[in-house]
Amino acid sequence: MTDCDAELADAGATYVFAVCRDPGLPAVDGLSGVAAHGAPVRALSLGSLTGIVQTVRARDFTDEAWQARLADPPELERYARAHHDVVSAVAARCPTVPLPMATVYHGDDRARDALSRELARFSTALERTAHHAEWGVKVYAPPAVGRDACQAARPVRSAERTRPAPGAGLAYLERKRGAQKLRERDEEEALRTAESVDEQVRHLATASRRLRTQPATEGRTQILNATYLIAEDRSDELAVLTENLRQRTGAPIELSGPWVPYSFVGEV
C-alpha cells in the first residue's frame, strides 16, 4: 500500500493501475476495476502522460486489510485478475507501464504529484516497450534425466536379496559410480540445452531476464525459466524458433504470451 494511513481509512483514495499515453476513453469504458462497488475506471492527466485510476475506499487498502487479503487466496486472485484486466485493456490500445497491484494515494492530487515526479522514467519505459510484448519460455530436462535417476534409485525388492557373491561389493560400487556419471552427464547436457535455448531466443529479443527455476514436479525438472521482450513483428519468428528448438534438443519447451511487459518497465 502506498501513502495511506489509518486516520484517513474511510476517505476515498486513488488506486493507480498504469501510466500510459492518452489511450482514449473507450480503453477503460465498462471496466469494473478492483473495487466491487467502486467508481468507474478513468483517466487522470499527468501532463504529457495519463494515469489510469479508480476511486476506492481507503479502508480497503490499509495494511491490515491488505494483510488479510494476502491470506485469502481467492480474494487475492480476484484483485490480481481485476488489476490485470485493466492493464491489459489499456495496453491493447497504447504502450503502457503497469504499476504494482495496490498502488494507492490519498486522492487525485497526491497521485498526480507522486507520478509526475517520475514522468521521465515512465517515458523511457514507454519508448523501450512500445510495439513489444513479453514472452515466457520454460524448458524442462529431456526424459532421459529422470529415467536414469529412477534407475539409479530403484530399490531392491526382498525377493531379489540373496547372499552377496564374491566381488559383489566391488560390482555394487561400480554400478553406483556408473549411475553417478550418468547423472552428471545428463545434468551437463541439460545445462547446455538451457544455455543454447536462452542464447538463441535472446538473439530475437530486445531484452531478457532469467528467473529462478521452479522445483521439480511430476517427474519434470525445469532447467530454464526466462522471460523475453520481443518486438511484435517478430512473434512469428519466436514461434518457429521454439518449435525448431523442441525438435533439435528433444526438451519440452513451454512458450507463453504475449503479455504486457511487466518484467521490463522497472529497469529504467
mmCIF file of N, CA, C and O in Angstrom, residues 21 26 35 70 77 84 101 103 108-109 162 169 189 192-193 200 247-248 259 266:
data_model
loop_
_atom_site.group_PDB
_atom_site.id
_atom_site.type_symbol
_atom_site.label_atom_id
_atom_site.label_comp_id
_atom_site.label_asym_id
_atom_site.label_seq_id
_atom_site.Cartn_x
_atom_site.Cartn_y
_atom_site.Cartn_z
ATOM 1 N N ARG A 21 0.382 6.789 -22.491
ATOM 2 C CA ARG A 21 -0.046 7.958 -23.243
ATOM 3 C C ARG A 21 -1.572 7.876 -23.332
ATOM 4 O O ARG A 21 -2.158 6.826 -23.088
ATOM 5 N N PRO A 26 -12.546 4.887 -24.721
ATOM 6 C CA PRO A 26 -13.015 3.500 -24.943
ATOM 7 C C PRO A 26 -12.144 2.440 -24.290
ATOM 8 O O PRO A 26 -12.609 1.328 -24.023
ATOM 9 N N ALA A 35 -12.431 -2.384 -7.284
ATOM 10 C CA ALA A 35 -13.458 -2.125 -6.265
ATOM 11 C C ALA A 35 -14.782 -2.733 -6.713
ATOM 12 O O ALA A 35 -15.301 -2.401 -7.777
ATOM 13 N N LEU A 70 -3.931 -10.932 1.572
ATOM 14 C CA LEU A 70 -2.833 -11.826 1.208
ATOM 15 C C LEU A 70 -3.055 -13.232 1.757
ATOM 16 O O LEU A 70 -2.567 -14.213 1.191
ATOM 17 N N GLU A 77 -6.588 -13.468 -5.686
ATOM 18 C CA GLU A 77 -6.642 -13.743 -7.127
ATOM 19 C C GLU A 77 -7.642 -12.825 -7.821
ATOM 20 O O GLU A 77 -7.394 -12.346 -8.932
ATOM 21 N N HIS A 84 -5.069 -6.818 -13.547
ATOM 22 C CA HIS A 84 -4.507 -7.216 -14.848
ATOM 23 C C HIS A 84 -5.471 -6.916 -15.996
ATOM 24 O O HIS A 84 -5.039 -6.521 -17.088
ATOM 25 N N MET A 101 0.325 -3.938 -8.151
ATOM 26 C CA MET A 101 -1.000 -4.036 -7.556
ATOM 27 C C MET A 101 -1.009 -3.324 -6.201
ATOM 28 O O MET A 101 -0.021 -3.375 -5.453
ATOM 29 N N THR A 103 -1.249 0.046 -5.637
ATOM 30 C CA THR A 103 -0.612 1.366 -5.601
ATOM 31 C C THR A 103 -1.725 2.385 -5.365
ATOM 32 O O THR A 103 -2.561 2.628 -6.237
ATOM 33 N N ASP A 108 -6.619 12.274 -5.941
ATOM 34 C CA ASP A 108 -6.011 12.524 -7.246
ATOM 35 C C ASP A 108 -4.803 13.457 -7.167
ATOM 36 O O ASP A 108 -3.808 13.262 -7.879
ATOM 37 N N ASP A 109 -4.885 14.486 -6.316
ATOM 38 C CA ASP A 109 -3.763 15.439 -6.258
ATOM 39 C C ASP A 109 -2.482 14.759 -5.783
ATOM 40 O O ASP A 109 -1.402 15.002 -6.332
ATOM 41 N N THR A 162 19.762 -61.752 -2.048
ATOM 42 C CA THR A 162 20.389 -63.057 -1.823
ATOM 43 C C THR A 162 21.752 -62.828 -1.190
ATOM 44 O O THR A 162 22.202 -61.694 -1.045
ATOM 45 N N GLY A 169 30.531 -56.568 -3.779
ATOM 46 C CA GLY A 169 30.717 -55.215 -3.242
ATOM 47 C C GLY A 169 31.351 -54.296 -4.271
ATOM 48 O O GLY A 169 30.922 -53.151 -4.457
ATOM 49 N N GLU A 189 24.348 -32.050 -19.924
ATOM 50 C CA GLU A 189 23.621 -31.917 -21.179
ATOM 51 C C GLU A 189 22.414 -30.990 -21.015
ATOM 52 O O GLU A 189 22.118 -30.160 -21.882
ATOM 53 N N ARG A 192 23.649 -27.432 -20.952
ATOM 54 C CA ARG A 192 23.971 -26.958 -22.304
ATOM 55 C C ARG A 192 22.698 -26.647 -23.093
ATOM 56 O O ARG A 192 22.632 -25.663 -23.844
ATOM 57 N N THR A 193 21.667 -27.490 -22.918
ATOM 58 C CA THR A 193 20.403 -27.249 -23.613
ATOM 59 C C THR A 193 19.783 -25.934 -23.160
ATOM 60 O O THR A 193 19.329 -25.123 -23.986
ATOM 61 N N GLN A 200 19.704 -18.489 -28.080
ATOM 62 C CA GLN A 200 19.057 -18.296 -29.381
ATOM 63 C C GLN A 200 17.803 -17.436 -29.282
ATOM 64 O O GLN A 200 17.509 -16.664 -30.194
ATOM 65 N N GLN A 247 12.429 -29.718 -31.449
ATOM 66 C CA GLN A 247 12.815 -30.872 -32.266
ATOM 67 C C GLN A 247 14.312 -31.157 -32.167
ATOM 68 O O GLN A 247 14.738 -32.312 -32.149
ATOM 69 N N ARG A 248 15.114 -30.106 -32.115
ATOM 70 C CA ARG A 248 16.566 -30.275 -32.112
ATOM 71 C C ARG A 248 17.086 -30.819 -30.782
ATOM 72 O O ARG A 248 17.983 -31.656 -30.751
ATOM 73 N N TRP A 259 2.376 -11.078 -23.311
ATOM 74 C CA TRP A 259 1.921 -10.429 -22.089
ATOM 75 C C TRP A 259 2.305 -8.951 -22.118
ATOM 76 O O TRP A 259 3.232 -8.539 -22.833
ATOM 77 N N GLY A 266 10.488 -1.767 -15.058
ATOM 78 C CA GLY A 266 11.060 -1.276 -13.814
ATOM 79 C C GLY A 266 12.557 -1.141 -13.841
ATOM 80 O O GLY A 266 13.176 -0.808 -12.835
#
